[in-house]
Coordinates of C-alpha atoms and ligand atoms in Angstrom, one line a residue:
M4 CA 18.1 33.9 -5.5
M5 CA 21.3 32.8 -3.9
K6 CA 22.4 29.3 -4.4
K7 CA 25.3 27.4 -2.9
Q8 CA 26.3 23.8 -3.7
L9 CA 28.0 22.0 -0.9
F10 CA 29.1 18.3 -0.9
T11 CA 29.7 16.0 2.0
I12 CA 30.7 12.3 2.0
A13 CA 29.4 10.5 5.1
M14 CA 29.4 6.7 5.3
G15 CA 29.3 6.1 1.8
T16 CA 26.6 8.6 1.4
M17 CA 27.3 11.7 -0.8
M18 CA 24.9 14.5 0.0
A19 CA 24.4 17.3 -2.6
F20 CA 22.9 20.3 -1.2
T21 CA 21.3 23.3 -3.0
A22 CA 20.8 25.8 -0.1
S23 CA 18.7 29.0 -0.5
A24 CA 16.5 31.3 1.4
Q25 CA 14.1 28.5 1.9
D26 CA 15.2 24.9 1.8
A27 CA 12.3 24.0 -0.3
T28 CA 9.4 25.5 -2.3
V29 CA 6.0 24.0 -2.9
S30 CA 3.8 25.5 -5.6
I31 CA 0.4 24.3 -5.7
R32 CA -1.5 24.8 -9.2
T33 CA -5.5 25.1 -8.5
D34 CA -6.0 25.4 -12.1
N35 CA -6.4 22.4 -14.1
A36 CA -7.5 20.0 -11.3
T37 CA -9.7 17.3 -12.6
Q38 CA -7.9 14.1 -11.6
K39 CA -9.7 12.3 -8.8
I40 CA -7.5 10.4 -6.2
H41 CA -9.3 6.8 -6.2
K42 CA -9.8 6.0 -2.8
E43 CA -8.8 2.6 -3.6
I44 CA -5.0 3.9 -3.5
Y45 CA -5.3 3.4 0.4
G46 CA -6.1 -0.3 -0.3
Q47 CA -5.1 -3.3 1.8
F48 CA -4.1 -6.9 1.3
A49 CA -4.9 -9.9 3.4
E50 CA -3.2 -13.3 2.6
H51 CA -3.4 -16.7 4.2
L52 CA 0.2 -16.2 5.4
G53 CA 1.5 -16.4 9.1
T54 CA -0.8 -14.8 11.5
C55 CA -2.6 -12.4 8.9
I56 CA -5.8 -14.2 8.9
Y57 CA -5.8 -16.7 11.7
G58 CA -5.0 -14.8 14.9
G59 CA -5.1 -11.3 13.2
L60 CA -8.2 -10.8 11.5
W61 CA -10.1 -13.8 12.5
V62 CA -10.0 -15.9 15.7
G63 CA -13.8 -17.9 15.4
P64 CA -16.7 -17.0 17.0
E65 CA -15.7 -19.6 19.9
S66 CA -12.7 -17.8 20.8
P67 CA -12.1 -16.0 24.4
I68 CA -10.5 -13.0 22.5
P69 CA -13.3 -10.6 22.3
N70 CA -15.0 -10.7 18.9
T71 CA -17.9 -10.2 16.3
Q72 CA -18.8 -13.4 14.3
G73 CA -15.4 -14.5 14.9
Y74 CA -13.7 -11.3 13.9
R75 CA -11.4 -9.7 16.6
N76 CA -13.0 -6.7 18.0
D77 CA -10.0 -4.5 18.5
V78 CA -8.8 -5.1 15.0
L79 CA -12.3 -4.4 13.4
Q80 CA -12.7 -1.0 15.3
A81 CA -8.9 -0.1 14.1
L82 CA -9.8 -0.8 10.7
R83 CA -13.3 0.8 10.6
D84 CA -11.2 4.0 11.8
L85 CA -8.7 3.5 8.8
Q86 CA -11.8 3.4 6.4
V87 CA -10.3 0.6 4.5
P88 CA -11.4 1.2 0.8
V89 CA -10.7 -2.0 -0.7
L90 CA -9.1 -5.3 0.5
R91 CA -7.4 -8.0 -1.5
W92 CA -7.9 -11.7 -0.7
P93 CA -6.8 -14.8 -0.3
G94 CA -3.3 -14.1 -1.9
G95 CA -0.8 -13.6 -3.1
C96 CA 0.9 -16.7 -3.7
F97 CA -1.5 -18.6 -1.7
A98 CA -4.3 -17.7 -4.0
D99 CA -2.8 -19.9 -6.8
E100 CA -3.0 -23.0 -4.8
Y101 CA -6.3 -22.0 -3.0
H102 CA -9.7 -24.0 -4.1
W103 CA -12.4 -21.8 -2.9
R104 CA -14.7 -25.0 -2.5
D105 CA -12.5 -26.3 0.6
G106 CA -13.6 -23.1 2.1
I107 CA -17.3 -22.9 2.1
G108 CA -19.9 -25.2 4.3
P109 CA -19.9 -26.0 8.1
R110 CA -16.5 -25.1 9.1
S111 CA -15.8 -28.4 11.3
E112 CA -16.1 -30.4 7.8
R113 CA -13.9 -28.4 5.8
P114 CA -10.8 -29.9 4.4
K115 CA -7.3 -28.9 5.9
M116 CA -4.5 -28.1 3.1
Q117 CA -0.8 -27.4 3.5
N118 CA 0.3 -23.6 3.1
N119 CA 3.2 -24.7 0.8
N120 CA 4.0 -21.2 0.1
W121 CA 4.3 -20.0 3.7
G122 CA 6.2 -22.2 6.0
G123 CA 4.4 -25.4 5.5
T124 CA 1.6 -24.4 8.1
I125 CA -1.6 -26.4 8.2
E126 CA -4.6 -24.4 6.9
D127 CA -7.9 -25.6 8.2
N128 CA -10.1 -23.4 5.7
S129 CA -12.0 -22.3 8.6
F130 CA -11.9 -18.5 6.9
G131 CA -13.1 -19.0 3.4
T132 CA -15.4 -16.8 1.1
H133 CA -18.4 -16.2 3.2
E134 CA -16.1 -15.2 5.9
F135 CA -14.0 -12.9 3.7
L136 CA -17.0 -11.1 2.1
N137 CA -18.8 -10.6 5.3
L138 CA -15.7 -9.1 6.8
C139 CA -16.0 -6.8 4.1
E140 CA -19.5 -5.7 4.5
L141 CA -18.5 -5.3 8.2
L142 CA -15.7 -2.6 7.2
G143 CA -17.8 -1.3 4.3
C144 CA -15.1 -2.0 1.7
E145 CA -14.9 -3.2 -1.9
P146 CA -13.8 -7.0 -2.0
Y147 CA -10.9 -7.6 -4.4
I148 CA -11.1 -11.7 -5.2
S149 CA -7.8 -12.9 -6.2
G150 CA -8.4 -15.7 -8.4
N151 CA -6.4 -19.3 -8.9
V152 CA -5.0 -19.6 -12.5
G153 CA -1.8 -21.3 -11.5
S154 CA -3.2 -24.5 -10.1
G155 CA -7.2 -23.8 -10.7
T156 CA -9.3 -24.3 -13.5
V157 CA -11.5 -22.3 -15.8
E158 CA -14.6 -23.7 -14.5
E159 CA -13.7 -23.3 -10.9
M160 CA -13.0 -19.7 -11.1
A161 CA -16.3 -19.1 -13.4
K162 CA -18.2 -21.0 -10.6
W163 CA -16.6 -18.6 -7.7
V164 CA -17.9 -15.6 -9.2
E165 CA -21.4 -17.3 -9.8
Y166 CA -21.3 -18.6 -6.1
M167 CA -20.5 -15.0 -5.1
T168 CA -22.5 -12.9 -7.2
S169 CA -25.6 -14.7 -9.0
D170 CA -29.0 -13.9 -7.3
G171 CA -30.8 -16.2 -9.8
D172 CA -31.8 -19.7 -9.9
T173 CA -28.2 -20.9 -10.6
P174 CA -26.6 -24.1 -9.2
M175 CA -24.0 -22.0 -7.4
A176 CA -26.4 -19.4 -6.1
K177 CA -28.3 -22.2 -4.6
L178 CA -25.5 -23.9 -2.7
R179 CA -24.8 -20.5 -1.3
R180 CA -28.2 -20.2 0.1
Q181 CA -27.7 -23.8 1.3
N182 CA -24.6 -22.4 3.3
G183 CA -26.3 -19.6 4.8
R184 CA -26.3 -16.6 2.5
D185 CA -29.4 -15.6 0.7
K186 CA -28.5 -12.6 -1.3
A187 CA -25.6 -12.3 -3.5
W188 CA -22.6 -10.2 -2.7
K189 CA -21.3 -7.5 -4.9
V190 CA -17.9 -8.2 -6.0
K191 CA -16.0 -5.8 -8.1
Y192 CA -12.6 -6.4 -8.1
L193 CA -11.5 -9.9 -9.9
G194 CA -7.8 -10.7 -10.1
V195 CA -7.0 -13.5 -12.7
G196 CA -4.1 -14.8 -11.3
N197 CA -1.3 -13.5 -9.0
E198 CA 2.5 -13.2 -9.9
S199 CA 1.9 -15.6 -12.8
W200 CA 5.5 -15.2 -13.9
G201 CA 6.6 -16.8 -10.6
C202 CA 4.7 -18.6 -7.7
G203 CA 1.3 -18.3 -9.8
G204 CA 2.7 -20.8 -12.7
N205 CA 6.1 -19.8 -13.8
M206 CA 4.5 -18.7 -17.1
R207 CA 5.9 -16.6 -19.9
P208 CA 3.8 -13.5 -20.7
E209 CA 2.7 -14.8 -24.1
Y210 CA 1.3 -17.8 -22.5
Y211 CA -0.1 -16.2 -19.4
S212 CA -1.8 -13.7 -21.8
D213 CA -3.6 -16.3 -23.6
L214 CA -4.7 -18.2 -20.4
Y215 CA -6.0 -14.6 -19.0
R216 CA -8.1 -14.4 -22.3
R217 CA -9.6 -17.9 -21.6
Y218 CA -10.4 -17.5 -18.0
Q219 CA -11.7 -14.0 -18.0
T220 CA -14.3 -15.0 -20.7
Y221 CA -16.2 -17.0 -18.4
C222 CA -16.0 -14.9 -15.4
R223 CA -19.5 -13.4 -16.0
N224 CA -21.4 -10.3 -14.8
Y225 CA -24.5 -11.7 -12.6
D226 CA -27.4 -9.8 -11.9
G227 CA -26.1 -6.4 -12.2
N228 CA -22.7 -7.3 -10.6
Q229 CA -20.1 -5.5 -12.8
L230 CA -16.4 -7.2 -12.4
Y231 CA -13.6 -5.2 -12.8
K232 CA -11.1 -7.6 -14.1
I233 CA -7.2 -7.5 -13.3
A234 CA -4.4 -9.1 -15.2
S235 CA -1.6 -10.5 -13.0
G236 CA 1.2 -7.7 -13.8
A237 CA 5.1 -7.1 -13.7
S238 CA 7.1 -7.4 -10.9
D239 CA 9.4 -4.0 -10.4
Y240 CA 11.4 -3.6 -13.8
D241 CA 10.0 -6.2 -15.9
Y242 CA 8.8 -4.0 -18.7
N243 CA 8.4 -6.5 -21.1
W244 CA 5.6 -8.3 -19.3
T245 CA 3.5 -5.1 -19.3
R246 CA 4.6 -4.7 -23.1
V247 CA 3.4 -8.3 -24.0
L248 CA 0.2 -7.9 -21.9
M249 CA -0.7 -4.8 -23.4
D250 CA -0.4 -6.1 -27.0
R251 CA -1.8 -9.3 -26.4
V252 CA -4.6 -8.8 -23.7
G253 CA -5.4 -5.0 -24.4
N254 CA -9.0 -4.2 -23.7
Q255 CA -10.0 -7.5 -22.2
M256 CA -8.6 -6.3 -18.8
N257 CA -10.0 -3.5 -16.9
G258 CA -6.5 -3.2 -14.9
L259 CA -2.8 -4.6 -14.8
S260 CA -1.1 -5.2 -11.9
L261 CA 2.3 -4.1 -10.7
H262 CA 4.3 -5.5 -7.5
Y263 CA 7.0 -3.6 -5.8
Y264 CA 8.6 -4.1 -2.5
T265 CA 11.1 -2.0 -0.8
C266 CA 13.9 -3.6 1.2
S267 CA 17.8 -2.9 1.2
G268 CA 18.6 -6.1 -1.3
W269 CA 17.6 -9.2 -2.1
D270 CA 20.7 -10.8 -1.9
G271 CA 20.0 -13.1 0.9
S272 CA 19.2 -10.5 3.7
K273 CA 16.6 -8.0 3.0
G274 CA 17.8 -6.1 6.0
S275 CA 16.6 -5.8 9.5
A276 CA 13.5 -4.1 10.3
L277 CA 14.8 -2.5 13.6
V278 CA 18.7 -2.5 13.1
Y279 CA 19.8 -0.3 10.7
D280 CA 22.4 2.3 10.2
D281 CA 21.9 5.9 8.6
D282 CA 23.6 5.0 5.2
E283 CA 21.0 2.0 4.9
Y284 CA 18.1 4.0 5.8
Y285 CA 18.9 6.8 3.2
W286 CA 19.5 3.8 0.7
T287 CA 16.2 2.1 1.4
L288 CA 14.4 5.4 1.1
G289 CA 15.9 5.8 -2.3
K290 CA 14.7 2.2 -3.2
C291 CA 11.4 3.0 -2.1
L292 CA 11.2 6.5 -4.3
E293 CA 12.3 4.5 -7.3
I294 CA 9.1 3.3 -7.6
E295 CA 8.2 6.4 -9.2
D296 CA 10.5 5.8 -12.2
V297 CA 9.4 2.2 -12.4
I298 CA 5.6 3.5 -12.3
K299 CA 6.4 6.1 -15.2
K300 CA 8.1 3.4 -17.3
H301 CA 5.2 0.8 -16.9
C302 CA 2.7 3.9 -17.7
D303 CA 4.5 4.9 -20.9
I304 CA 4.2 1.4 -22.2
M305 CA 0.5 1.6 -21.4
D306 CA 0.0 4.9 -22.8
E307 CA 1.2 3.6 -26.3
K308 CA -1.7 1.3 -26.8
D309 CA -4.2 2.9 -24.2
P310 CA -3.6 6.6 -24.5
Q311 CA -7.2 7.3 -22.9
K312 CA -5.9 5.6 -20.0
R313 CA -9.0 3.1 -19.7
I314 CA -7.1 0.5 -18.2
G315 CA -5.7 1.1 -14.6
L316 CA -2.5 0.3 -13.1
L317 CA -2.9 -1.3 -10.0
V318 CA 0.0 -1.7 -7.6
D319 CA -1.7 -4.4 -5.7
E320 CA 1.3 -5.5 -3.7
W321 CA 3.8 -2.8 -2.2
G322 CA 5.7 -1.8 1.0
T323 CA 8.8 -2.9 3.1
W324 CA 9.8 -6.3 3.0
W325 CA 12.8 -6.6 5.8
D326 CA 14.2 -10.0 7.3
E327 CA 11.5 -11.9 9.8
E328 CA 11.8 -10.8 13.5
P329 CA 14.5 -13.3 15.3
G330 CA 12.3 -15.9 17.1
T331 CA 9.3 -15.6 15.0
V332 CA 8.1 -18.7 12.8
R333 CA 10.4 -18.8 9.3
G334 CA 8.0 -18.4 6.3
H335 CA 5.5 -16.2 8.3
L336 CA 6.9 -13.0 7.3
Y337 CA 6.3 -11.3 10.6
Q338 CA 8.4 -8.0 10.9
Q339 CA 8.3 -4.8 12.9
N340 CA 7.6 -1.4 11.8
T341 CA 9.6 1.7 12.6
M342 CA 9.6 5.4 11.5
R343 CA 11.3 4.4 8.5
D344 CA 8.3 2.3 7.5
A345 CA 6.1 5.1 7.9
L346 CA 8.2 7.5 5.7
V347 CA 8.2 4.8 3.1
A348 CA 4.3 4.7 3.2
A349 CA 4.1 8.6 3.1
I350 CA 6.3 9.1 0.2
S351 CA 4.8 6.1 -1.6
L352 CA 1.3 7.4 -1.2
N353 CA 2.3 10.7 -2.5
V354 CA 3.8 9.1 -5.7
F355 CA 0.6 7.1 -6.4
Q356 CA -1.3 10.2 -5.7
R357 CA 1.0 11.8 -8.4
H358 CA 0.1 9.3 -11.1
C359 CA -3.4 9.0 -10.1
D360 CA -4.4 9.1 -13.8
R361 CA -3.4 5.7 -14.3
V362 CA -2.8 4.3 -10.9
R363 CA -6.3 3.3 -9.8
M364 CA -5.6 1.0 -6.8
A365 CA -2.6 0.1 -4.6
N366 CA -2.5 -2.7 -1.6
I367 CA 0.0 -2.5 0.8
A368 CA 1.3 -5.6 2.2
Q369 CA -0.2 -6.7 4.2
I370 CA -2.9 -5.5 6.6
V371 CA -1.9 -7.5 9.9
N372 CA 1.2 -9.1 11.2
V373 CA 2.8 -9.5 7.6
L374 CA 5.4 -7.5 6.4
Q375 CA 4.6 -3.8 6.5
S376 CA 1.4 -4.1 8.6
M377 CA -1.0 -1.9 9.9
I378 CA -1.6 -3.8 13.1
L379 CA 0.4 -6.2 14.9
T380 CA -1.5 -8.7 17.3
D381 CA -1.2 -11.7 19.6
T382 CA -3.5 -14.0 21.3
K383 CA -2.2 -14.3 24.6
D384 CA -4.4 -13.6 27.6
G385 CA -7.2 -12.1 25.9
G386 CA -5.4 -10.8 23.0
H387 CA -3.2 -7.6 22.6
M388 CA -3.0 -5.4 19.6
V389 CA -0.7 -2.5 18.4
L390 CA -0.9 0.1 15.8
T391 CA 2.2 0.8 13.7
P392 CA 3.8 3.7 12.4
T393 CA 2.4 2.9 9.1
Y394 CA -1.2 2.7 10.3
H395 CA -0.8 6.4 11.7
V396 CA 0.3 7.3 8.2
F397 CA -2.5 5.7 6.5
R398 CA -5.1 7.1 9.0
M399 CA -3.7 10.6 8.4
Y400 CA -4.1 10.6 4.5
T401 CA -7.6 9.5 4.9
P402 CA -8.7 13.1 3.8
F403 CA -7.1 12.3 0.4
Q404 CA -9.5 9.3 -0.5
E405 CA -11.8 10.5 -3.4
A406 CA -10.3 14.0 -3.3
T407 CA -9.1 15.8 -6.6
Y408 CA -5.7 15.9 -7.1
L409 CA -3.7 19.5 -7.3
P410 CA -0.5 19.2 -9.2
L411 CA 2.4 20.9 -7.7
D412 CA 6.0 22.0 -8.3
L413 CA 8.4 21.1 -5.8
K414 CA 12.0 22.4 -5.5
C415 CA 13.9 20.9 -2.4
N416 CA 17.6 19.7 -1.3
E417 CA 18.4 16.4 -2.5
M418 CA 21.1 13.6 -1.3
K419 CA 22.8 11.3 -3.6
V420 CA 22.8 8.2 -1.6
R421 CA 25.0 4.7 -1.9
H422 CA 25.1 2.2 0.4
E423 CA 28.6 0.3 0.0
M424 CA 27.4 -3.0 0.7
R425 CA 24.5 -2.7 -1.7
K426 CA 26.3 -1.3 -4.8
Q427 CA 26.0 -4.7 -6.6
M428 CA 22.3 -4.2 -6.5
D429 CA 22.1 -1.3 -8.4
V430 CA 19.6 -1.8 -11.1
N431 CA 18.9 1.3 -13.6
K432 CA 21.3 3.6 -12.2
D433 CA 24.2 5.1 -14.3
D434 CA 26.6 6.0 -11.5
G435 CA 25.7 3.5 -8.7
F436 CA 24.0 6.2 -6.7
R437 CA 20.3 7.0 -5.9
R438 CA 18.8 10.7 -5.9
L439 CA 17.0 11.4 -2.8
P440 CA 14.8 14.4 -2.3
L441 CA 14.4 15.5 1.2
I442 CA 11.0 16.7 0.8
S443 CA 7.9 14.9 -0.3
A444 CA 4.7 16.5 -1.0
S445 CA 1.2 16.2 -2.2
A446 CA -1.9 18.3 -2.5
A447 CA -5.6 17.9 -3.4
K448 CA -9.1 19.4 -2.9
T449 CA -11.5 17.3 -0.4
K450 CA -15.0 16.4 -1.4
D451 CA -15.7 19.1 1.1
G452 CA -13.8 21.9 -0.7
K453 CA -10.7 22.1 1.9
T454 CA -7.1 21.8 0.8
V455 CA -5.4 18.9 2.2
V456 CA -1.4 18.9 2.1
S457 CA 1.1 16.3 3.0
L458 CA 4.5 17.2 3.7
S459 CA 7.6 14.8 4.6
N460 CA 11.0 15.5 5.3
V461 CA 13.3 12.5 5.2
S462 CA 16.4 14.0 6.6
L463 CA 17.5 12.3 9.6
D464 CA 19.0 15.8 11.1
K465 CA 18.2 18.6 9.3
A466 CA 14.8 20.6 9.7
Q467 CA 13.6 21.9 6.2
E468 CA 11.8 25.2 5.8
V469 CA 9.1 24.8 3.1
A470 CA 7.7 27.8 1.3
L471 CA 4.1 26.9 0.4
E472 CA 2.5 28.8 -2.6
G473 CA -1.1 28.5 -4.1
I474 CA -3.0 27.9 -0.6
S475 CA -4.9 30.2 1.2
G476 CA -7.5 30.0 4.0
K477 CA -7.9 31.0 7.7
S478 CA -8.3 27.7 9.5
L479 CA -5.8 24.9 9.6
K480 CA -5.8 21.5 11.3
G481 CA -3.6 18.3 11.1
S482 CA -1.3 15.9 12.6
M483 CA 2.1 15.1 12.7
L484 CA 4.1 11.9 12.9
C485 CA 7.6 12.5 14.1
T486 CA 10.0 10.6 16.5
A487 CA 13.4 11.7 17.9
D488 CA 15.1 8.4 16.8
I489 CA 14.1 6.9 13.3
R490 CA 14.0 3.4 14.8
A491 CA 11.4 3.9 17.0
Y492 CA 8.4 1.4 16.9
N493 CA 5.4 0.3 18.8
D494 CA 5.0 -2.8 20.7
F495 CA 2.8 -4.4 23.0
E496 CA 4.6 -2.9 26.1
N497 CA 4.9 0.6 24.5
P498 CA 2.2 0.8 22.2
A499 CA 2.3 4.8 21.7
R500 CA 5.8 5.3 21.2
V501 CA 5.1 6.4 17.6
A502 CA 1.9 8.2 17.6
P503 CA 0.5 11.2 15.8
I504 CA 0.2 14.8 17.5
E505 CA -2.8 16.9 16.5
F506 CA -2.8 20.6 16.1
A507 CA -4.8 23.4 14.9
N508 CA -4.7 27.0 15.0
S509 CA -6.5 28.6 18.0
K510 CA -7.6 31.8 15.9
P511 CA -8.1 32.4 12.2
G512 CA -4.9 32.9 10.5
K513 CA -2.7 32.5 13.7
D514 CA 0.8 30.7 13.4
I515 CA 1.4 27.2 14.7
S516 CA 4.0 25.7 16.9
V517 CA 4.1 21.9 17.7
P518 CA 7.0 20.8 20.0
T519 CA 9.1 17.6 19.2
A520 CA 11.7 15.6 21.2
N521 CA 14.1 18.0 19.9
K522 CA 13.2 21.4 21.4
K523 CA 15.1 23.0 18.8
Q524 CA 13.4 21.8 15.9
P525 CA 9.5 22.1 16.4
L526 CA 7.1 22.1 13.9
K527 CA 6.4 25.7 12.7
I528 CA 3.6 26.7 10.5
D529 CA 3.7 30.4 9.8
F530 CA 0.5 31.9 8.7
G531 CA 1.6 35.5 9.2
K532 CA 3.0 35.1 5.8
G533 CA 0.0 33.3 4.8
K534 CA -1.5 36.2 3.3
N535 CA -1.6 36.2 -0.7
G536 CA -1.7 32.2 -0.6
K537 CA 2.1 32.1 1.0
M538 CA 2.8 30.1 4.0
T539 CA 6.2 29.0 5.7
I540 CA 6.7 25.5 7.2
Q541 CA 9.4 24.3 9.1
L542 CA 9.4 20.5 9.0
P543 CA 11.4 18.8 11.8
P544 CA 13.7 16.1 10.9
K545 CA 12.0 12.6 10.1
S546 CA 8.4 14.0 10.2
I547 CA 5.4 13.4 8.3
V548 CA 2.6 16.1 8.5
V549 CA -0.7 16.3 6.8
F550 CA -3.1 19.1 7.2
T551 CA -6.1 20.8 5.8
V552 CA -6.7 24.5 5.3
E553 CA -10.2 26.0 4.8
Ligands
LIG1 O1 3.2 -10.5 0.3 C1 4.1 -11.6 0.3 C2 4.2 -12.2 -1.1 O2 4.9 -11.4 -1.9 C3 2.7 -12.5 -2.1 O3 2.2 -13.9 -1.6 C4 3.6 -12.8 -3.5 O4 2.5 -12.4 -4.3 C5 4.5 -11.7 -3.5 O5 5.8 -12.3 -4.1

């Protein structure tokens, strides 16, 4: 195969192309496919922060905004459509200042507190344990409780577990019954602290390890409830934290968390959600993809102590973190969401799937109105809701939940990216550049025997022709997210600027063409070459495509 090297310098971005007959090949290997993609990889996170809870998920039963027992109807429906598998709560940093007893009993009698982490907002505790666990029941998802180690006691955490999960004649079960809930809830996931190296107590890993061992000892399994205990893990490149916890905590944890955010820099400005140039776009996608290297390095450390992969790595905070939208409340982390965020979501999910032997859960931050949210709401005139580009990606990826991962070999064009302004922020790079493959791909066998494939083209202007091997079938259906402008977003005035287009073949094996804003760059799926397990797909620039074949 003829290959040509081509280098271009554009706005501080050096591009290295490897051109060949096709721009990319994806060879799916169906042999040796045993690894399940845990549905929890599509998990969500809700913190008492800004309007995530109040105004986002919860308006209270007396609200004029249509609601079910206080939960917004519009948001409930959207989240049900998303098949949320797990929801982490109440923080984040908030978790280590949260005292659960303030959030039970009659709402009007609950004490108020100041939310010191997030803008000093007064928290009235009207959304507490019952409101959270009932929401999980309504959504059909697993609750993930993040317990307070930073400012809470061992007794407080132990009693919270008893309150939620004991069905016996125990003091906390009695208290729960007095508060209107007879039957215990099932609570599987329990986080023992959050960011204990930072807002969760500024601890050293050695000290936290001992605290973890002590706290977890008293978190009991009541009446058939089986806790999956999660230690507060590292941020980004802090491999020492993981090493110390693996050495000192080891089998006393079921999971170890990892936090990784994508922004264009931590030096004051994190970058605007809506205003960014092409250079910054590529730079931030490079930063996003660097999560793969970070995951691999944490996994290597875990493998040394736990080769059977008994302990899960849980990326329980991830996503984009941009500057807050101008005009919004400081400290509330409200940001808009463009097609760039959608691509961050898609390529991150592909990374988590690739490492699903160790990555058992991931929780994007956060579910409503905070950071890279699924949903934006307001409470004006009966309330409005908008689904973000990221929401659409999560919905498109639902066939991957609990599917069997199919390993694949990907060859594609790459860019080497550097943002002049951000050079000093380079971490872990020898030459100051980040590598950015233009194509990201993942494949799996669904529970009902179909093959599901996701493909993204991150190029801003070049369609990519992808040859797909190892996949066969006659009927294909899927959806594509693709915008003319990478900065396109949805808001209350224009809620559907970014929306998926669905497609399917009209006859078995028939080719598919889906128009995009640029007439010369449609999505084309060539089933004609689909014989012998080969297909060709032309992916438009800035596109995310997910399809199933049977
Ligand atoms: O998601 C926002 C914050 O980011 C969380 O509260 C904290 O854990 C992290 O630093």
